[in-house]
Amino acid sequence: MFEEAVIFATKAHAGQKRKGTDIPFIIHPLEVASIVAAMTHDEQMITAAVLHDVLEDCSHISRNDILQAFGKRVTALVAQESEDKSKSWVERKGRTIEFLKKEASRNAKIIALGDKLANIRSMARDYEEIGDELWNRFNMKDKDMQAWYYRGLIAGFEELKEYREYREYCDLVRQVFGE
């Protein structure tokens, strides 16, 4: 199942790049899957991790496409990781924070932590190299708003504090945004 998901995600994200870079986008979902695999051996969760951005970022992929290829559980996990792009950045991020704090299952939190840890790792590396120029890559260019979001996620991930990935996430948020 996982191998098929890697192929599916690679095709779905073909031609996409990480924001402000020439790095093929598929590197991100592969890193997320690797992080999730360090926290669980559940193949459906690892599969959902590699697919986590396809509904959000690939307009040619439908929920039904994922359902047909990977089943209900994987589809539900992927859907939980997807934002409604018709909403503003602040609305989407606020909804994500609230979802993780109040509604998300532990499994959904693990996948979300994998995603956000991969993002903050990339941000920390790039911030060290290019400083505040980093924020120009994003739809939300205000560093304080990015800090609000990444700090806000910590409470949603608190249930996962036994994982080193949680501690790494918290450390990198402090490194990038300060206390």
XYZ file of C-alpha atoms in Angstrom:
179
model
C 0.000 0.000 0.000
C 2.716 2.506 0.942
C 4.661 1.941 -2.268
C 1.512 2.593 -4.305
C 0.913 5.767 -2.302
C 4.434 7.020 -3.057
C 3.812 6.517 -6.779
C 0.355 8.126 -6.512
C 1.712 11.156 -4.618
C 4.701 11.511 -6.967
C 2.389 11.639 -9.983
C -0.104 13.933 -8.225
C 2.606 16.431 -7.220
C 4.508 16.217 -10.545
C 6.002 19.580 -11.452
C 5.293 21.146 -8.048
C 8.129 22.767 -6.067
C 8.496 23.729 -2.408
C 7.644 27.405 -1.901
C 10.446 29.684 -3.032
C 12.778 26.818 -3.988
C 13.626 24.434 -6.817
C 13.139 21.430 -4.506
C 10.583 18.964 -5.913
C 7.499 19.064 -3.700
C 7.387 15.263 -3.303
C 10.361 15.535 -0.938
C 8.012 17.051 1.673
C 5.398 14.238 1.818
C 8.208 11.672 1.824
C 9.785 13.410 4.825
C 6.396 13.544 6.557
C 5.941 9.800 5.970
C 9.416 9.163 7.396
C 8.621 11.192 10.521
C 5.287 9.398 10.983
C 7.010 6.021 10.480
C 9.306 6.873 13.400
C 6.207 7.285 15.609
C 4.071 4.370 14.378
C 4.331 1.223 12.292
C 0.710 1.591 11.132
C 1.020 1.340 7.340
C -2.264 3.137 6.706
C -1.094 6.119 8.744
C 2.251 6.208 6.931
C 0.342 5.941 3.647
C -1.927 8.839 4.649
C 1.173 10.843 5.586
C 2.644 10.547 2.097
C -0.742 11.516 0.628
C -1.540 14.284 3.127
C -1.274 17.192 0.650
C -2.876 15.695 -2.462
C -6.446 16.864 -1.775
C -5.283 20.332 -0.801
C -2.649 20.939 -3.481
C -3.686 18.808 -6.476
C -6.956 19.994 -7.985
C -7.080 16.995 -10.325
C -7.250 14.558 -7.375
C -10.572 13.941 -5.647
C -11.434 12.370 -2.345
C -13.002 9.539 -4.351
C -9.675 8.906 -6.144
C -8.020 8.324 -2.780
C -10.950 6.253 -1.535
C -10.810 3.953 -4.575
C -7.054 3.492 -4.328
C -6.483 3.378 -0.558
C -9.777 2.853 1.286
C -11.877 4.676 3.868
C -9.410 5.007 6.732
C -6.580 6.457 4.640
C -9.034 8.801 2.909
C -10.424 10.019 6.234
C -6.921 10.690 7.576
C -5.920 12.583 4.421
C -9.136 14.622 4.529
C -8.433 15.622 8.141
C -5.070 17.050 7.063
C -6.572 19.128 4.249
C -7.448 22.814 4.544
C -10.273 24.630 2.780
C -8.340 26.900 0.414
C -11.412 29.098 -0.119
C -10.903 30.474 3.421
C -8.368 33.127 4.404
C -4.970 32.126 5.796
C -5.975 33.217 9.310
C -9.266 31.283 9.144
C -7.553 28.119 7.862
C -4.773 28.193 10.422
C -7.123 29.056 13.282
C -9.328 26.126 12.285
C -6.308 23.797 12.223
C -5.244 24.883 15.719
C -8.762 24.386 17.097
C -9.188 21.042 15.319
C -5.950 19.704 16.799
C -6.809 20.958 20.294
C -10.434 19.821 20.427
C -11.387 17.276 17.759
C -8.451 15.473 16.180
C -7.766 11.838 16.923
C -4.325 10.841 18.145
C -3.633 9.380 14.689
C -4.554 12.655 12.972
C -2.293 14.511 15.412
C 0.640 12.220 14.600
C 0.288 12.925 10.874
C -0.159 16.659 11.502
C 2.934 16.693 13.731
C 4.903 14.963 10.969
C 3.759 17.624 8.507
C 4.464 20.594 10.750
C 7.799 19.187 11.937
C 8.922 18.779 8.324
C 7.846 22.380 7.664
C 9.570 23.877 10.704
C 12.770 21.905 9.963
C 12.834 23.442 6.504
C 12.068 26.894 7.888
C 14.831 26.618 10.514
C 17.417 25.620 7.890
C 16.378 28.359 5.506
C 16.000 31.018 8.217
C 19.570 30.354 9.289
C 20.709 30.979 5.701
C 18.501 33.844 4.506
C 16.976 35.343 7.659
C 13.776 37.357 7.384
C 13.809 37.029 3.584
C 12.297 33.587 4.278
C 8.865 35.053 5.038
C 8.535 36.417 1.503
C 8.081 32.828 0.262
C 4.795 32.377 2.025
C 1.245 33.577 1.432
C 1.426 34.962 4.988
C 4.591 37.054 4.978
C 4.180 38.349 8.543
C 6.622 36.499 10.806
C 4.491 37.272 13.867
C 1.479 35.579 12.283
C 3.591 32.560 11.345
C 4.786 32.486 14.973
C 1.159 32.619 16.192
C 0.346 29.602 14.053
C 3.365 27.429 14.845
C 3.196 28.233 18.572
C -0.564 27.637 18.566
C -0.073 24.130 17.232
C 1.996 23.133 20.276
C -1.099 22.817 22.489
C -2.724 20.589 19.888
C 0.296 18.316 19.842
C 0.733 18.147 23.640
C -0.845 14.675 23.776
C 2.223 13.493 21.810
C 4.807 14.893 24.235
C 6.332 11.449 24.807
C 7.697 11.524 21.239
C 11.066 13.081 20.478
C 9.419 14.546 17.357
C 7.194 16.669 19.609
C 10.211 17.932 21.536
C 12.081 18.645 18.300
C 9.074 20.583 16.991
C 8.909 22.714 20.166
C 12.671 23.349 20.088
C 12.589 24.429 16.434
C 9.611 26.739 17.002
C 11.628 28.446 19.766
C 14.713 28.560 17.525
C 12.865 30.167 14.598
C 10.441 32.430 16.467
C 11.998 32.948 19.914
C 10.314 32.328 23.262
